[in-house]
Amino acid sequence: DVKVTQSSRYLVKRTGEKVFLECVQDMDHENMFWYRQDPGLGLRLIYFSYDVKMKEKGDIPEGYSVSREKKERFSLILESASTNQTSMYLCASSLGTGAKEAFFGQGTRLTVV
Amino acid sequence: QKEVEQNSGPLSVPEGAIASLNCTYSDRVSQSFFWYRQYSGKSPELIMSIYSNGDKEDGRFTAQLNKASQYVSLLIRDSQPSDSATYLCAAANFGNEKLTFGTGTRLTIIP
């Protein structure tokens, strides 16, 4: 079974803090994704990585950055957290090379106060 | 216009009946389609993928794809209370590894 693990289930951070969300997958997948999920807006792609050190902006990259130094790990960074970044953050991975099925981590519920 | 559209529901179906979930997509180059189930407070779980026109069956689930009409559906036979969840439809284009998700349909199975 594919396992995608996010470092925290719940986080509470203060406005202006730098926040790191970590994600690790154990199936040697090429692609990794960060989404946020908000009521009524569905899943929105923040960033995507298709290889180590490679990244591509998704639909809502503003206020976020990412890092992929190792194939199995994909980090999402909130440079200066704001209250409108309070959300559920979901990491996913897919095999790549045409196999597009994405598998999700358990999610991180981030609250910025 | 959203690229992948779903009726948000809620959709209520009696236990034992067939639940029918629908999804339309706007991008004609979309080639791969996926259905995810998401329980409240949990992350999405892949339940079906479909790539060709027609039906694909897996247990109580049947995915249907009609590329001419740009329409994907998921049928759940013999609905169970444990099927109560939000169902997300997703599409991907050839050569693009990203999935585009609909906003989901909330399904409630009534005992």
GROMACS .gro file of C-alpha atoms in nm:
model
  224
    1ASP     CA    1   0.000   0.000   0.000
    2VAL     CA    2   0.111   0.352  -0.075
    3LYS     CA    3   0.176   0.550   0.235
    4VAL     CA    4   0.182   0.928   0.236
    5THR     CA    5   0.254   1.072   0.578
    6GLN     CA    6   0.213   1.433   0.684
    7SER     CA    7   0.411   1.548   0.984
    8SER     CA    8   0.124   1.702   1.179
    9ARG     CA    9  -0.248   1.640   1.202
   10TYR     CA   10  -0.326   1.974   1.367
   11LEU     CA   11  -0.123   2.295   1.387
   12VAL     CA   12  -0.194   2.633   1.541
   13LYS     CA   13   0.036   2.917   1.440
   14ARG     CA   14   0.045   3.291   1.489
   15THR     CA   15   0.013   3.550   1.214
   16GLY     CA   16   0.351   3.629   1.062
   17GLU     CA   17   0.517   3.302   1.164
   18LYS     CA   18   0.704   3.093   0.910
   19VAL     CA   19   0.533   2.755   0.891
   20PHE     CA   20   0.669   2.428   0.756
   21LEU     CA   21   0.444   2.140   0.654
   22GLU     CA   22   0.623   1.816   0.580
   23CYS     CA   23   0.515   1.523   0.366
   24VAL     CA   24   0.687   1.188   0.308
   25GLN     CA   25   0.588   0.908   0.070
   26ASP     CA   26   0.732   0.558   0.073
   27MET     CA   27   0.651   0.430  -0.278
   28ASP     CA   28   0.922   0.595  -0.487
   29HIS     CA   29   0.664   0.815  -0.661
   30GLU     CA   30   0.788   1.077  -0.906
   31ASN     CA   31   0.516   1.334  -0.846
   32MET     CA   32   0.417   1.507  -0.528
   33PHE     CA   33   0.147   1.770  -0.472
   34TRP     CA   34   0.026   2.014  -0.212
   35TYR     CA   35  -0.344   2.105  -0.205
   36ARG     CA   36  -0.557   2.308   0.027
   37GLN     CA   37  -0.920   2.225   0.084
   38ASP     CA   38  -1.179   2.479   0.189
   39PRO     CA   39  -1.559   2.442   0.216
   40GLY     CA   40  -1.730   2.523  -0.112
   41LEU     CA   41  -1.400   2.564  -0.297
   42GLY     CA   42  -1.290   2.203  -0.315
   43LEU     CA   43  -0.930   2.096  -0.358
   44ARG     CA   44  -0.702   2.362  -0.501
   45LEU     CA   45  -0.349   2.289  -0.613
   46ILE     CA   46  -0.081   2.504  -0.452
   47TYR     CA   47   0.239   2.350  -0.589
   48PHE     CA   48   0.347   2.038  -0.768
   49SER     CA   49   0.684   1.864  -0.804
   50TYR     CA   50   0.768   1.608  -1.072
   51ASP     CA   51   1.127   1.543  -0.968
   52VAL     CA   52   1.381   1.629  -0.704
   53LYS     CA   53   1.445   2.005  -0.696
   54MET     CA   54   1.179   2.058  -0.963
   55LYS     CA   55   0.859   2.246  -0.886
   56GLU     CA   56   0.570   2.398  -1.069
   57LYS     CA   57   0.313   2.649  -0.950
   58GLY     CA   58  -0.041   2.536  -0.915
   59ASP     CA   59  -0.356   2.747  -0.909
   60ILE     CA   60  -0.291   2.934  -0.583
   61PRO     CA   61   0.085   2.960  -0.514
   62GLU     CA   62   0.083   3.310  -0.363
   63GLY     CA   63   0.214   3.315  -0.008
   64TYR     CA   64   0.360   2.965  -0.034
   65SER     CA   65   0.685   2.805  -0.139
   66VAL     CA   66   0.799   2.444  -0.158
   67SER     CA   67   1.111   2.236  -0.129
   68ARG     CA   68   1.194   1.893  -0.261
   69GLU     CA   69   1.551   1.800  -0.178
   70LYS     CA   70   1.485   1.424  -0.168
   71LYS     CA   71   1.248   1.220  -0.379
   72GLU     CA   72   1.039   1.099  -0.087
   73ARG     CA   73   0.994   1.435   0.086
   74PHE     CA   74   0.800   1.744  -0.020
   75SER     CA   75   0.774   2.045   0.210
   76LEU     CA   76   0.527   2.331   0.196
   77ILE     CA   77   0.640   2.661   0.346
   78LEU     CA   78   0.418   2.948   0.446
   79GLU     CA   79   0.662   3.237   0.444
   80SER     CA   80   0.455   3.461   0.671
   81ALA     CA   81   0.135   3.295   0.785
   82SER     CA   82  -0.188   3.488   0.756
   83THR     CA   83  -0.538   3.414   0.881
   84ASN     CA   84  -0.663   3.348   0.528
   85GLN     CA   85  -0.425   3.053   0.512
   86THR     CA   86  -0.626   2.874   0.779
   87SER     CA   87  -0.728   2.558   0.596
   88MET     CA   88  -0.690   2.182   0.554
   89TYR     CA   89  -0.365   2.106   0.372
   90LEU     CA   90  -0.337   1.780   0.183
   91CYS     CA   91  -0.024   1.625   0.039
   92ALA     CA   92  -0.050   1.369  -0.239
   93SER     CA   93   0.181   1.163  -0.457
   94SER     CA   94   0.150   0.976  -0.785
   95LEU     CA   95   0.375   0.734  -0.965
   96GLY     CA   96   0.419   0.951  -1.275
   97THR     CA   97   0.500   0.841  -1.632
   98GLY     CA   98   0.131   0.828  -1.719
   99ALA     CA   99   0.004   0.672  -1.397
  100LYS     CA  100  -0.188   0.963  -1.259
  101GLU     CA  101  -0.370   0.808  -0.964
  102ALA     CA  102  -0.291   1.030  -0.667
  103PHE     CA  103  -0.273   0.905  -0.309
  104PHE     CA  104  -0.328   1.143  -0.021
  105GLY     CA  105  -0.181   1.189   0.322
  106GLN     CA  106  -0.405   1.226   0.626
  107GLY     CA  107  -0.411   1.605   0.603
  108THR     CA  108  -0.295   1.888   0.828
  109ARG     CA  109  -0.555   2.119   0.975
  110LEU     CA  110  -0.374   2.453   1.008
  111THR     CA  111  -0.521   2.737   1.208
  112VAL     CA  112  -0.353   3.077   1.193
  113VAL     CA  113  -0.450   3.309   1.477
  114GLN     CA  114  -1.678   2.794  -1.600
  115LYS     CA  115  -1.517   2.541  -1.370
  116GLU     CA  116  -1.317   2.271  -1.545
  117VAL     CA  117  -1.477   1.988  -1.347
  118GLU     CA  118  -1.829   2.037  -1.216
  119GLN     CA  119  -2.033   1.835  -0.972
  120ASN     CA  120  -2.366   1.890  -0.808
  121SER     CA  121  -2.276   1.968  -0.446
  122GLY     CA  122  -2.583   1.789  -0.312
  123PRO     CA  123  -2.660   1.676  -0.057
  124LEU     CA  124  -2.788   1.365  -0.230
  125SER     CA  125  -2.998   1.137  -0.010
  126VAL     CA  126  -3.052   0.774  -0.111
  127PRO     CA  127  -3.230   0.496   0.081
  128GLU     CA  128  -3.020   0.205   0.197
  129GLY     CA  129  -3.009  -0.070  -0.064
  130ALA     CA  130  -3.089   0.162  -0.356
  131ILE     CA  131  -2.857   0.277  -0.635
  132ALA     CA  132  -2.675   0.606  -0.579
  133SER     CA  133  -2.586   0.796  -0.896
  134LEU     CA  134  -2.319   1.066  -0.886
  135ASN     CA  135  -2.247   1.284  -1.186
  136CYS     CA  136  -1.959   1.493  -1.310
  137THR     CA  137  -1.906   1.704  -1.623
  138TYR     CA  138  -1.580   1.843  -1.752
  139SER     CA  139  -1.508   2.126  -1.991
  140ASP     CA  140  -1.164   2.040  -2.131
  141ARG     CA  141  -1.200   1.807  -2.428
  142VAL     CA  142  -0.840   1.688  -2.396
  143SER     CA  143  -0.908   1.535  -2.057
  144GLN     CA  144  -0.828   1.167  -2.080
  145SER     CA  145  -0.812   1.018  -1.732
  146PHE     CA  146  -1.087   1.035  -1.473
  147PHE     CA  147  -1.096   0.941  -1.108
  148TRP     CA  148  -1.348   0.911  -0.829
  149TYR     CA  149  -1.240   0.971  -0.471
  150ARG     CA  150  -1.439   0.917  -0.153
  151GLN     CA  151  -1.382   1.150   0.141
  152TYR     CA  152  -1.529   1.086   0.482
  153SER     CA  153  -1.583   1.386   0.705
  154GLY     CA  154  -1.253   1.498   0.858
  155LYS     CA  155  -1.053   1.248   0.653
  156SER     CA  156  -0.845   1.270   0.336
  157PRO     CA  157  -0.967   1.162  -0.009
  158GLU     CA  158  -0.938   0.793  -0.094
  159LEU     CA  159  -0.920   0.670  -0.456
  160ILE     CA  160  -1.203   0.430  -0.538
  161MET     CA  161  -1.219   0.419  -0.919
  162SER     CA  162  -1.028   0.529  -1.226
  163ILE     CA  163  -1.153   0.520  -1.584
  164TYR     CA  164  -0.979   0.601  -1.910
  165SER     CA  165  -1.198   0.464  -2.192
  166ASN     CA  166  -1.555   0.526  -2.297
  167GLY     CA  167  -1.803   0.287  -2.143
  168ASP     CA  168  -1.845   0.124  -1.805
  169LYS     CA  169  -1.595  -0.006  -1.556
  170GLU     CA  170  -1.714  -0.214  -1.264
  171ASP     CA  171  -1.545  -0.285  -0.932
  172GLY     CA  172  -1.763  -0.458  -0.676
  173ARG     CA  173  -2.063  -0.238  -0.598
  174PHE     CA  174  -1.911   0.056  -0.788
  175THR     CA  175  -1.948   0.129  -1.160
  176ALA     CA  176  -1.780   0.424  -1.330
  177GLN     CA  177  -1.920   0.541  -1.662
  178LEU     CA  178  -1.743   0.765  -1.912
  179ASN     CA  179  -1.889   0.937  -2.216
  180LYS     CA  180  -1.622   1.151  -2.381
  181ALA     CA  181  -1.855   1.281  -2.651
  182SER     CA  182  -2.082   1.429  -2.385
  183GLN     CA  183  -1.789   1.511  -2.151
  184TYR     CA  184  -1.963   1.326  -1.872
  185VAL     CA  185  -1.844   1.090  -1.600
  186SER     CA  186  -2.064   0.915  -1.347
  187LEU     CA  187  -2.030   0.683  -1.051
  188LEU     CA  188  -2.301   0.434  -0.960
  189ILE     CA  189  -2.308   0.269  -0.620
  190ARG     CA  190  -2.531  -0.038  -0.605
  191ASP     CA  191  -2.686  -0.171  -0.284
  192SER     CA  192  -2.598   0.153  -0.102
  193GLN     CA  193  -2.485   0.113   0.257
  194PRO     CA  194  -2.474   0.371   0.538
  195SER     CA  195  -2.093   0.341   0.522
  196ASP     CA  196  -2.112   0.490   0.170
  197SER     CA  197  -2.219   0.822   0.322
  198ALA     CA  198  -1.935   1.057   0.230
  199THR     CA  199  -1.836   1.330  -0.014
  200TYR     CA  200  -1.743   1.199  -0.358
  201LEU     CA  201  -1.486   1.392  -0.559
  202CYS     CA  202  -1.449   1.368  -0.935
  203ALA     CA  203  -1.107   1.445  -1.088
  204ALA     CA  204  -0.973   1.472  -1.443
  205ALA     CA  205  -0.627   1.476  -1.595
  206ASN     CA  206  -0.504   1.565  -1.943
  207PHE     CA  207  -0.265   1.367  -2.156
  208GLY     CA  208   0.092   1.463  -2.074
  209ASN     CA  209  -0.014   1.657  -1.765
  210GLU     CA  210   0.043   1.495  -1.429
  211LYS     CA  211  -0.191   1.728  -1.242
  212LEU     CA  212  -0.545   1.637  -1.143
  213THR     CA  213  -0.826   1.891  -1.150
  214PHE     CA  214  -1.093   1.822  -0.890
  215GLY     CA  215  -1.459   1.906  -0.873
  216THR     CA  216  -1.595   2.047  -0.548
  217GLY     CA  217  -1.756   1.715  -0.455
  218THR     CA  218  -2.104   1.575  -0.399
  219ARG     CA  219  -2.214   1.494  -0.046
  220LEU     CA  220  -2.399   1.161  -0.036
  221THR     CA  221  -2.611   1.046   0.256
  222ILE     CA  222  -2.746   0.691   0.270
  223ILE     CA  223  -3.062   0.677   0.477
  224PRO     CA  224  -3.106   0.353   0.680
   0.00000   0.00000   0.00000
